[in-house]
């Protein structure tokens, strides 16, 4: 795996190899979770496109989030499943670069998109009469495009800076995928500057959307409490509650992983935290939005009845 003393041709992802019994359990659990993630997020995307009632800014961003989750979990989980089943846990140098680039880019894009979705909820609840003017399709498309551009611009810079660091032939990554903190631990030079730069970028990508979300929901709570109808309050809190649940899961684990000193938690802790935001969150997102949203449930029932009617012979 090492060429000319320090030029790497590949890495070994140690993952959970120190716990062989856990690997078998994780393989089964993660395979089920991954299949459910594919099913749930694909369903959200299909419903958002097929049902005219869901052709609104909220579901436009939700389908973007589902597509992001599909790509994000696919950037790490299939390879993890292969490694959990076999002795060969290697990944090529190019594969590691690509995995870091896509997983980081998709993760950053999701951070920003969740902030944009909070602004959408703010406009819907606090500016209902001007909602269609504020969140017109062109602006929605522009904001969605901007989230992808910013996310992958940051990922391009971070990936370039990480792989410029000399590794001196070290090729064993104590993680289940190529991520910034474990890659920096392979360096044979002082990485203080790289860690500071990565921390600064994480603060911008994580905390600015969190600030926007906090402001938006502060305004939303004030607006909802002024609604005299109990049914209106429940509807407003219902649609916003789903988004807040997703935000708490994703940001909570990402902030824990990226904004703490690397020596403040064990490597195993870091791996299990990473499992939450790479596997668990993409899985639960569609179920949170589906089970707590009457529009989506109604669309599912409608499409289910339509498909059933197509299967029943006309002579019955």
Coordinates of C-alpha atoms in Angstrom, one line a residue:
X1 CA 0.0 0.0 0.0
X2 CA 3.0 2.3 0.3
X3 CA 5.1 3.4 -2.6
X4 CA 8.6 5.2 -2.5
X5 CA 8.5 5.4 1.3
X6 CA 5.8 8.1 1.6
X7 CA 3.6 8.1 -1.4
X8 CA 0.4 6.2 -0.6
X9 CA -1.4 4.1 -3.1
X10 CA -4.2 3.2 -0.6
X11 CA -5.4 3.1 2.9
X12 CA -6.8 0.5 5.4
X13 CA -10.0 1.4 7.1
X14 CA -9.8 -0.3 10.5
X15 CA -13.5 0.4 11.3
X16 CA -14.7 -2.0 14.0
X17 CA -12.1 -4.7 13.3
X18 CA -11.2 -4.7 17.0
X19 CA -14.7 -6.1 17.7
X20 CA -15.3 -9.0 15.3
X21 CA -18.5 -10.0 17.1
X22 CA -19.9 -6.5 16.8
X23 CA -19.1 -6.5 13.1
X24 CA -21.6 -9.3 12.4
X25 CA -24.4 -7.6 14.3
X26 CA -23.6 -4.2 12.7
X27 CA -23.7 -5.8 9.2
X28 CA -27.3 -7.0 9.7
X29 CA -28.5 -3.8 11.4
X30 CA -26.8 -1.5 8.9
X31 CA -28.0 -3.5 5.9
X32 CA -31.6 -3.2 7.1
X33 CA -31.2 0.5 7.9
X34 CA -29.7 1.2 4.5
X35 CA -32.5 -0.5 2.7
X36 CA -35.1 1.3 4.7
X37 CA -33.2 4.6 4.0
X38 CA -33.4 3.9 0.3
X39 CA -37.1 3.1 0.5
X40 CA -38.1 6.0 2.7
X41 CA -36.2 8.7 0.9
X42 CA -37.2 7.4 -2.5
X43 CA -40.8 7.5 -1.4
X44 CA -40.6 11.1 -0.3
X45 CA -39.0 12.1 -3.6
X46 CA -41.6 10.2 -5.7
X47 CA -44.5 11.7 -3.7
X48 CA -43.2 15.2 -4.0
X49 CA -43.0 14.9 -7.8
X50 CA -46.2 12.9 -8.4
X51 CA -48.7 14.6 -6.1
X52 CA -49.7 18.2 -7.3
X53 CA -50.7 19.1 -3.7
X54 CA -47.0 18.7 -2.7
X55 CA -45.7 21.0 -5.4
X56 CA -44.9 23.7 -2.7
X57 CA -41.6 25.2 -1.5
X58 CA -41.6 23.0 1.7
X59 CA -41.8 19.8 -0.3
X60 CA -39.3 21.0 -2.9
X61 CA -36.8 21.4 -0.1
X62 CA -37.9 18.2 1.5
X63 CA -37.3 16.2 -1.7
X64 CA -33.9 17.9 -2.0
X65 CA -33.1 16.8 1.6
X66 CA -34.2 13.2 0.8
X67 CA -32.0 13.2 -2.3
X68 CA -29.1 14.5 -0.2
X69 CA -29.7 11.8 2.4
X70 CA -29.7 9.1 -0.3
X71 CA -26.4 10.3 -1.7
X72 CA -24.9 10.9 1.8
X73 CA -25.6 7.5 3.2
X74 CA -24.6 5.8 -0.1
X75 CA -21.2 7.6 0.0
X76 CA -20.2 5.5 3.1
X77 CA -22.5 2.7 4.0
X78 CA -22.1 0.2 1.0
X79 CA -18.4 0.2 1.5
X80 CA -18.8 -0.2 5.2
X81 CA -21.0 -3.2 4.6
X82 CA -18.4 -4.8 2.3
X83 CA -15.7 -4.2 5.0
X84 CA -17.9 -5.7 7.8
X85 CA -18.3 -8.9 5.8
X86 CA -14.7 -9.4 4.6
X87 CA -11.1 -9.4 5.9
X88 CA -10.0 -6.9 3.2
X89 CA -10.7 -3.4 4.5
X90 CA -8.6 -1.5 2.0
X91 CA -9.6 1.6 0.0
X92 CA -7.6 3.1 -2.8
X93 CA -6.1 6.5 -2.5
X94 CA -8.4 7.9 -5.1
X95 CA -11.4 6.2 -3.5
X96 CA -10.5 7.8 -0.1
X97 CA -10.2 11.2 -1.8
X98 CA -13.6 10.7 -3.5
X99 CA -15.3 9.5 -0.3
X100 CA -14.0 12.5 1.7
X101 CA -15.0 14.9 -1.0
X102 CA -18.5 13.6 -1.5
X103 CA -19.4 12.8 2.1
X104 CA -18.1 16.1 3.3
X105 CA -19.7 18.0 0.5
X106 CA -23.1 16.3 1.0
X107 CA -22.9 16.8 4.8
X108 CA -22.1 20.5 4.4
X109 CA -24.9 20.9 1.9
X110 CA -27.4 19.3 4.3
X111 CA -26.3 21.7 7.1
X112 CA -27.1 24.7 5.0
X113 CA -30.3 23.2 3.5
X114 CA -31.7 22.7 7.0
X115 CA -31.1 26.4 7.6
X116 CA -32.9 27.3 4.4
X117 CA -35.8 25.0 5.4
X118 CA -36.1 26.9 8.7
X119 CA -36.4 30.2 6.7
X120 CA -39.1 28.6 4.6
X121 CA -41.1 27.7 7.7
X122 CA -40.6 31.2 9.1
X123 CA -42.0 32.7 5.9
X124 CA -44.9 30.3 5.9
X125 CA -45.9 30.9 9.6
X126 CA -44.9 34.5 10.1
X127 CA -45.6 35.9 6.6
X128 CA -48.5 33.8 5.4
X129 CA -50.0 36.5 3.2
X130 CA -46.7 37.1 1.4
X131 CA -45.5 33.5 1.5
X132 CA -46.0 32.8 -2.3
X133 CA -44.3 36.1 -3.1
X134 CA -41.3 35.5 -0.9
X135 CA -40.8 31.8 -1.7
X136 CA -41.4 31.9 -5.4
X137 CA -40.0 29.0 -7.5
X138 CA -37.0 30.9 -8.9
X139 CA -35.9 31.9 -5.4
X140 CA -36.3 28.4 -4.1
X141 CA -34.3 27.0 -7.0
X142 CA -31.6 29.6 -6.4
X143 CA -31.4 28.9 -2.7
X144 CA -31.2 25.1 -3.3
X145 CA -28.4 25.6 -5.9
X146 CA -26.5 27.9 -3.5
X147 CA -26.6 25.2 -0.8
X148 CA -25.0 22.7 -3.1
X149 CA -22.4 25.2 -4.4
X150 CA -21.3 26.3 -0.9
X151 CA -21.3 22.8 0.4
X152 CA -19.1 21.4 -2.3
X153 CA -16.9 24.5 -2.5
X154 CA -16.0 24.0 1.2
X155 CA -15.5 20.2 0.5
X156 CA -13.1 20.9 -2.4
X157 CA -11.0 23.2 -0.2
X158 CA -11.0 20.9 2.8
X159 CA -10.1 17.8 0.7
X160 CA -7.3 19.6 -1.1
X161 CA -5.8 20.8 2.2
X162 CA -6.1 17.4 3.9
X163 CA -4.3 15.5 1.1
X164 CA -1.5 18.1 0.9
X165 CA -0.4 17.1 4.4
X166 CA 2.5 14.6 4.3
X167 CA 1.5 11.2 5.8
X168 CA 5.0 9.6 5.7
X169 CA 3.7 6.2 4.7
X170 CA 1.0 5.9 7.4
X171 CA -2.0 4.2 5.9
X172 CA -4.2 2.8 8.7
X173 CA -7.2 5.0 9.3
X174 CA -8.9 4.2 12.7
X175 CA -12.4 4.9 11.3
X176 CA -15.0 3.2 9.0
X177 CA -14.7 5.9 6.3
X178 CA -12.4 8.7 5.2
X179 CA -13.1 11.7 7.4
X180 CA -11.0 14.7 8.3
X181 CA -10.2 14.0 12.1
X182 CA -8.9 10.4 11.6
X183 CA -7.0 11.4 8.4
X184 CA -5.2 14.3 10.3
X185 CA -4.0 11.7 12.8
X186 CA -2.0 10.0 10.1
X187 CA 0.1 13.1 9.5
X188 CA 3.8 13.1 10.5
X189 CA 4.0 16.9 10.8
X190 CA 2.3 19.4 13.1
X191 CA -1.4 19.7 12.0
X192 CA -2.4 22.6 14.3
X193 CA -3.0 24.9 11.3
X194 CA -5.0 22.3 9.5
X195 CA -7.1 21.6 12.6
X196 CA -7.7 25.3 13.2
X197 CA -8.8 25.8 9.6
X198 CA -11.1 22.8 9.7
X199 CA -12.6 24.0 13.0
X200 CA -13.1 27.5 11.6
X201 CA -14.9 26.0 8.5
X202 CA -17.0 23.8 10.8
X203 CA -18.1 26.8 12.9
X204 CA -19.2 28.6 9.7
X205 CA -21.0 25.6 8.2
X206 CA -22.6 24.4 11.4
X207 CA -23.2 27.5 13.6
X208 CA -24.4 30.0 11.0
X209 CA -27.4 27.8 10.0
X210 CA -28.0 27.0 13.7
X211 CA -28.2 30.7 14.4
X212 CA -30.6 31.2 11.4
X213 CA -32.7 28.2 12.7
X214 CA -32.8 29.6 16.2
X215 CA -33.9 33.0 15.1
X216 CA -36.5 31.6 12.7
X217 CA -38.1 29.3 15.3
X218 CA -38.0 32.1 17.9
X219 CA -40.1 34.2 15.6
X220 CA -42.3 31.2 14.7
X221 CA -43.1 30.4 18.4
X222 CA -44.1 34.1 18.9
X223 CA -46.3 34.0 15.9
X224 CA -47.9 30.6 16.8
X225 CA -48.7 31.7 20.3
X226 CA -50.7 34.6 18.8
X227 CA -52.9 32.2 16.9
X228 CA -56.2 31.9 18.8
X229 CA -57.2 28.6 17.2
X230 CA -55.9 25.5 18.9
X231 CA -56.1 23.6 15.6
X232 CA -54.1 26.3 13.9
X233 CA -51.4 26.1 16.6
X234 CA -51.2 22.3 16.4
X235 CA -50.9 22.5 12.6
X236 CA -48.1 25.1 12.8
X237 CA -46.2 23.2 15.5
X238 CA -46.7 19.9 13.7
X239 CA -45.0 21.0 10.4
X240 CA -42.3 22.8 12.3
X241 CA -41.8 20.1 14.9
X242 CA -40.7 17.6 12.2
X243 CA -38.0 19.9 11.0
X244 CA -36.8 20.7 14.5
X245 CA -36.5 16.9 15.3
X246 CA -34.4 16.4 12.2
X247 CA -32.3 19.5 13.0
X248 CA -31.6 18.3 16.6
X249 CA -30.5 14.9 15.4
X250 CA -28.2 16.0 12.6
X251 CA -26.7 19.2 14.2
X252 CA -26.3 17.6 17.7
X253 CA -24.1 14.8 16.5
X254 CA -22.2 16.8 13.9
X255 CA -21.4 19.6 16.4
X256 CA -20.3 16.9 18.9
X257 CA -18.0 15.3 16.3
X258 CA -16.5 18.5 14.7
X259 CA -16.5 21.2 17.3
X260 CA -15.0 19.4 20.2
X261 CA -11.2 18.8 20.7
X262 CA -10.2 15.5 19.2
X263 CA -8.9 14.2 22.5
X264 CA -12.1 14.9 24.4
X265 CA -13.7 11.6 23.4
X266 CA -12.4 8.2 22.5
X267 CA -12.0 7.0 18.9
X268 CA -14.8 4.4 19.4
X269 CA -17.1 7.1 20.6
X270 CA -16.3 9.1 17.4
X271 CA -17.2 6.1 15.3
X272 CA -20.5 5.5 16.9
X273 CA -21.4 9.3 16.7
X274 CA -20.5 9.2 13.0
X275 CA -22.9 6.2 12.6
X276 CA -25.7 8.5 13.9
X277 CA -25.2 11.3 11.3
X278 CA -24.3 9.0 8.4
X279 CA -26.8 6.2 9.0
X280 CA -29.4 6.9 11.6
X281 CA -30.4 10.5 10.6
X282 CA -30.8 9.7 6.8
X283 CA -33.0 6.8 7.9
X284 CA -35.3 8.6 10.3
X285 CA -35.7 11.8 8.3
X286 CA -38.4 10.4 5.9
X287 CA -40.2 8.7 8.7
X288 CA -40.3 11.8 10.9
X289 CA -41.6 13.9 8.0
X290 CA -44.1 11.2 6.9
X291 CA -45.6 10.1 10.2
X292 CA -46.0 13.7 11.5
X293 CA -47.3 15.2 8.2
X294 CA -50.9 14.8 7.1
X295 CA -50.2 16.0 3.6
X296 CA -47.6 13.3 3.0
X297 CA -49.7 10.6 4.6
X298 CA -52.7 11.7 2.5
X299 CA -50.5 11.6 -0.7
X300 CA -49.3 8.1 0.2
X301 CA -52.9 6.8 0.8
X302 CA -54.0 8.4 -2.5
X303 CA -51.3 6.9 -4.5
X304 CA -51.8 3.6 -2.8
X305 CA -55.5 3.6 -3.8
X306 CA -54.7 4.5 -7.3
X307 CA -52.2 1.7 -7.7
X308 CA -54.6 -0.7 -6.1
X309 CA -57.4 0.3 -8.5
X310 CA -55.0 -0.4 -11.4
X311 CA -54.4 -3.9 -10.1
X312 CA -58.1 -4.8 -9.7
X313 CA -59.8 -6.1 -12.9
X314 CA -62.5 -3.8 -14.3
X315 CA -65.0 -6.7 -14.4
X316 CA -65.0 -7.0 -10.6

